[in-house]
PDB file of C-alpha atoms in Angstrom:
ATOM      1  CA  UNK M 546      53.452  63.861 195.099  1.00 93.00           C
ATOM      2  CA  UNK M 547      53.533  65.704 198.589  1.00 95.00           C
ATOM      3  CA  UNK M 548      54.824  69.118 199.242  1.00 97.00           C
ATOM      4  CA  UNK M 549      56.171  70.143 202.824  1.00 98.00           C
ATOM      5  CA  UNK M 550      56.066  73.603 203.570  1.00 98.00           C
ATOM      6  CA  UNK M 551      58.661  73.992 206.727  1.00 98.00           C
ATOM      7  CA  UNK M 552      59.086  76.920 208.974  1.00 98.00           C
ATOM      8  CA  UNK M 553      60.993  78.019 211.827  1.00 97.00           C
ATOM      9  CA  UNK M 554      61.492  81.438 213.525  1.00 96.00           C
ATOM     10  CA  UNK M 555      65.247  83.107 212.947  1.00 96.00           C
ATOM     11  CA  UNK M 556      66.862  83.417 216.290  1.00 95.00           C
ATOM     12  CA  UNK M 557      67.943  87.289 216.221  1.00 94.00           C
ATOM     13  CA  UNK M 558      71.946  86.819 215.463  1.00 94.00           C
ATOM     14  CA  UNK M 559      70.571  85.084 212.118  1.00 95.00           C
ATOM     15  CA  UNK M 560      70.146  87.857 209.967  1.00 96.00           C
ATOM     16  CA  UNK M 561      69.652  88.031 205.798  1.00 97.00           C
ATOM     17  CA  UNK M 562      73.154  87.609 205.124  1.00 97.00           C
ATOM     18  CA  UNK M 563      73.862  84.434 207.308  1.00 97.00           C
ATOM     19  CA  UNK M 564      70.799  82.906 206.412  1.00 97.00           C
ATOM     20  CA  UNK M 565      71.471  83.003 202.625  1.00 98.00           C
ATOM     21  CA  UNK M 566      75.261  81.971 203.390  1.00 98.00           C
ATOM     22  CA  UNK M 567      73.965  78.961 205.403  1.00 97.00           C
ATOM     23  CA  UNK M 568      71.538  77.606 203.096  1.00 98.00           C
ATOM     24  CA  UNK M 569      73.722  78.109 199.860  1.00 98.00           C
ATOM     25  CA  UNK M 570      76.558  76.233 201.652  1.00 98.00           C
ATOM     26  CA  UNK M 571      73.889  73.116 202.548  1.00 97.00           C
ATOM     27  CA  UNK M 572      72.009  73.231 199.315  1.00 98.00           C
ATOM     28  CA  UNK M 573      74.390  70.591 197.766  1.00 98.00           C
ATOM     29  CA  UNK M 574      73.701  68.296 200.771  1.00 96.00           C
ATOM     30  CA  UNK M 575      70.030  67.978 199.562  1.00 96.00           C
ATOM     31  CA  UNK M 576      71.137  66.300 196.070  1.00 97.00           C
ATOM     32  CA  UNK M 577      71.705  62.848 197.728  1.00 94.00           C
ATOM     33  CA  UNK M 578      67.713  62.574 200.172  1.00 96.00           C
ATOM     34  CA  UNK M 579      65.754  59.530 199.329  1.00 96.00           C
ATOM     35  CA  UNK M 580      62.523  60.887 197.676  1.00 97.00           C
ATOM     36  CA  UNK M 581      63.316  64.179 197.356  1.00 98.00           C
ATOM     37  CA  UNK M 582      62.294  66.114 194.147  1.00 96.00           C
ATOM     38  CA  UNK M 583      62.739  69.586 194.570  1.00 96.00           C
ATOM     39  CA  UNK M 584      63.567  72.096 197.868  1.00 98.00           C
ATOM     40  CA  UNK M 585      63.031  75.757 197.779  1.00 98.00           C
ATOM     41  CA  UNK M 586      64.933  77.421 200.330  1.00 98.00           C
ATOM     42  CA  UNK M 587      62.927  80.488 201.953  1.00 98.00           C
ATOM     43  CA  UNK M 588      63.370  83.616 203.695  1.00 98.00           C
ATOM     44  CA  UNK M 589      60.877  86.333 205.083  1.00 97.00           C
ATOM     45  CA  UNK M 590      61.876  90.007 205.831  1.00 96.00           C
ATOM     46  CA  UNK M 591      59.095  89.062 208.836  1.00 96.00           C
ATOM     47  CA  UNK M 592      62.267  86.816 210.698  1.00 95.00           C
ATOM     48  CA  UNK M 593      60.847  82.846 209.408  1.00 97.00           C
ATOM     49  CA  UNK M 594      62.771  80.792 206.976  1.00 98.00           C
ATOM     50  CA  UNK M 595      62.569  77.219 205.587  1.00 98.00           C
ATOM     51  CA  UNK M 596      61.995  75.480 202.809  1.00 98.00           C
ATOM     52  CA  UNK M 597      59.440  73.959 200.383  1.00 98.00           C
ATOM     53  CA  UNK M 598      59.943  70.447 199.858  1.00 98.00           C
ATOM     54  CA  UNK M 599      58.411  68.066 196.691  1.00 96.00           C
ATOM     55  CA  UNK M 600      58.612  64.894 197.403  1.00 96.00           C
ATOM     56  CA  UNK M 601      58.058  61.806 195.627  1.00 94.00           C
ATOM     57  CA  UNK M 602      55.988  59.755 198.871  1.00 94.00           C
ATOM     58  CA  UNK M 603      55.100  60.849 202.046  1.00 94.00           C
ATOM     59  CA  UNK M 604      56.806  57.995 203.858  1.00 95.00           C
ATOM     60  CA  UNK M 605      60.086  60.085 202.339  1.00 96.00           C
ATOM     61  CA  UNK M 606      59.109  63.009 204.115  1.00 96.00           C
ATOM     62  CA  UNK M 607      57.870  61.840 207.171  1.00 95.00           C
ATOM     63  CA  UNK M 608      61.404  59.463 207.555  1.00 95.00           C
ATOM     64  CA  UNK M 609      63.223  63.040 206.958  1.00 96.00           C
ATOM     65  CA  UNK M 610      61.241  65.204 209.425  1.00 96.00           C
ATOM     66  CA  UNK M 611      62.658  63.223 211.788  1.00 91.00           C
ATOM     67  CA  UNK M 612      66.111  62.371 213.506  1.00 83.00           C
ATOM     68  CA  UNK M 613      69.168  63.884 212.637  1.00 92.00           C
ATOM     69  CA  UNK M 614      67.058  66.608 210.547  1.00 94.00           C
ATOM     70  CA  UNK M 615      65.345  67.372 213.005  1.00 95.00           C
ATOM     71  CA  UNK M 616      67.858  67.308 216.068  1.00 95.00           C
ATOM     72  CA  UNK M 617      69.771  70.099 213.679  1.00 93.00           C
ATOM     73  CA  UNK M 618      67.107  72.494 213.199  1.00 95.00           C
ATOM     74  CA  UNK M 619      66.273  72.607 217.086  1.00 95.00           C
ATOM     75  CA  UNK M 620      70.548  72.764 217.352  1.00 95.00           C
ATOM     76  CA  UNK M 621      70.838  76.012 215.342  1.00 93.00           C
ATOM     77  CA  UNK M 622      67.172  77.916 215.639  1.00 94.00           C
ATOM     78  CA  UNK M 623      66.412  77.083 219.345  1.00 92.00           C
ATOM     79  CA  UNK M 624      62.875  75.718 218.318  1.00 92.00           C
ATOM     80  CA  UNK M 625      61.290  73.090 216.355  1.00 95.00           C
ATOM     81  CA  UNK M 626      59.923  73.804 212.667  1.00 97.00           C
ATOM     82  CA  UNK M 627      55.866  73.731 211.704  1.00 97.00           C
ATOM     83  CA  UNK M 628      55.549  71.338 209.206  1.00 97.00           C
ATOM     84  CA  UNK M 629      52.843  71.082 207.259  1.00 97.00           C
ATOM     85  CA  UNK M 630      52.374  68.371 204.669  1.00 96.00           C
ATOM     86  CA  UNK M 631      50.132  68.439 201.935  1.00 96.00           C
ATOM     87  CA  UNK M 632      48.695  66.021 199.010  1.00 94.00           C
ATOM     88  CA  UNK M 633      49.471  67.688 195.645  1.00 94.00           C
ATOM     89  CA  UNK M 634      46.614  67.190 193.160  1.00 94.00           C
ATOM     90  CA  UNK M 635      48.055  68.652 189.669  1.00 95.00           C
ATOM     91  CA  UNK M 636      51.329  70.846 188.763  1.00 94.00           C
ATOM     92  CA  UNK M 637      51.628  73.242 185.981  1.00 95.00           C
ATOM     93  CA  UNK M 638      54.999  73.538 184.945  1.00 93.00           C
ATOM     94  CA  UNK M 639      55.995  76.320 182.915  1.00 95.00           C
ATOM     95  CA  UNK M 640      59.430  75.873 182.624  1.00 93.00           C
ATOM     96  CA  UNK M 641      58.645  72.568 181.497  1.00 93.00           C
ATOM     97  CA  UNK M 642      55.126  73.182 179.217  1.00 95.00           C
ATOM     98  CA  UNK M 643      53.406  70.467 181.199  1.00 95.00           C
ATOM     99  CA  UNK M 644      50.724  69.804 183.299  1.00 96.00           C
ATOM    100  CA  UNK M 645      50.722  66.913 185.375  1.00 93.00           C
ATOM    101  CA  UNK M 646      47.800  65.172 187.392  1.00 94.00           C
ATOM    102  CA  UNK M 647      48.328  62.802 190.089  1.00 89.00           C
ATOM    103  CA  UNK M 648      47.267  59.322 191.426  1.00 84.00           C
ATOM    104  CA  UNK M 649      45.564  59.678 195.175  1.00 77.00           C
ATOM    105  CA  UNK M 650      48.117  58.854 197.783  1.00 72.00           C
ATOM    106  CA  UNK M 651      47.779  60.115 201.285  1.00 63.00           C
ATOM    107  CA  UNK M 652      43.577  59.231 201.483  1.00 56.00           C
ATOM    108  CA  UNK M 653      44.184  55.584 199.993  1.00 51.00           C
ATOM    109  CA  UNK M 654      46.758  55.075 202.785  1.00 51.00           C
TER     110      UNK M 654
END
């Protein structure tokens, strides 16, 4: 499993209110990604938002941090996002009442 943590920089005319409109009008869109487990979507009083992203393989993320995805975020925050990608090793889930521990994937590539 791989989680993405993604972050851009608000442009000033994005404020708490817009942000939280926008993202709870695309958060169906997200239902239908190839790979995708889970997406948080985040906001800072600080002025950064994003999301963190569980995904299933890193080829899923990597093919999503890319193109059109990508070509939006510049489109409506004026900058590209940092993305930083990282292996996950074990989850404790208490909603669930599981832990979970996970197969090597990104160092066996």
């Amino acid at each position: 499993m791989i989680t993405a943590v993604v972050r851009y920089k608000l442009p000033p005319q994005i404020d708490y209110a817009a942000c939280r409109e926008h993202f709870h009008k695309i958060a169906p869109n997200f239902r239908e990604v190839t790979g995708l487990v889970s997406k948080h979507f985040i906001w800072s009083e600080s002025g950064w938002a994003g999301g963190v992203y569980q995904w299933e393989r890193i080829e899923d993320a990597e093919a999503f941090y890319t193109g059109p995805w990508l070509e939006g975020i510049i489109q409506r925050y004026g900058t590209k996002p940092q993305i930083d990608l990282f292996e996950v090793f074990a989850l404790t889930d208490n909603t669930c009442g599981k832990v979970e521990l996970f197969e090597e994937t990104v160092a066996s590539r």
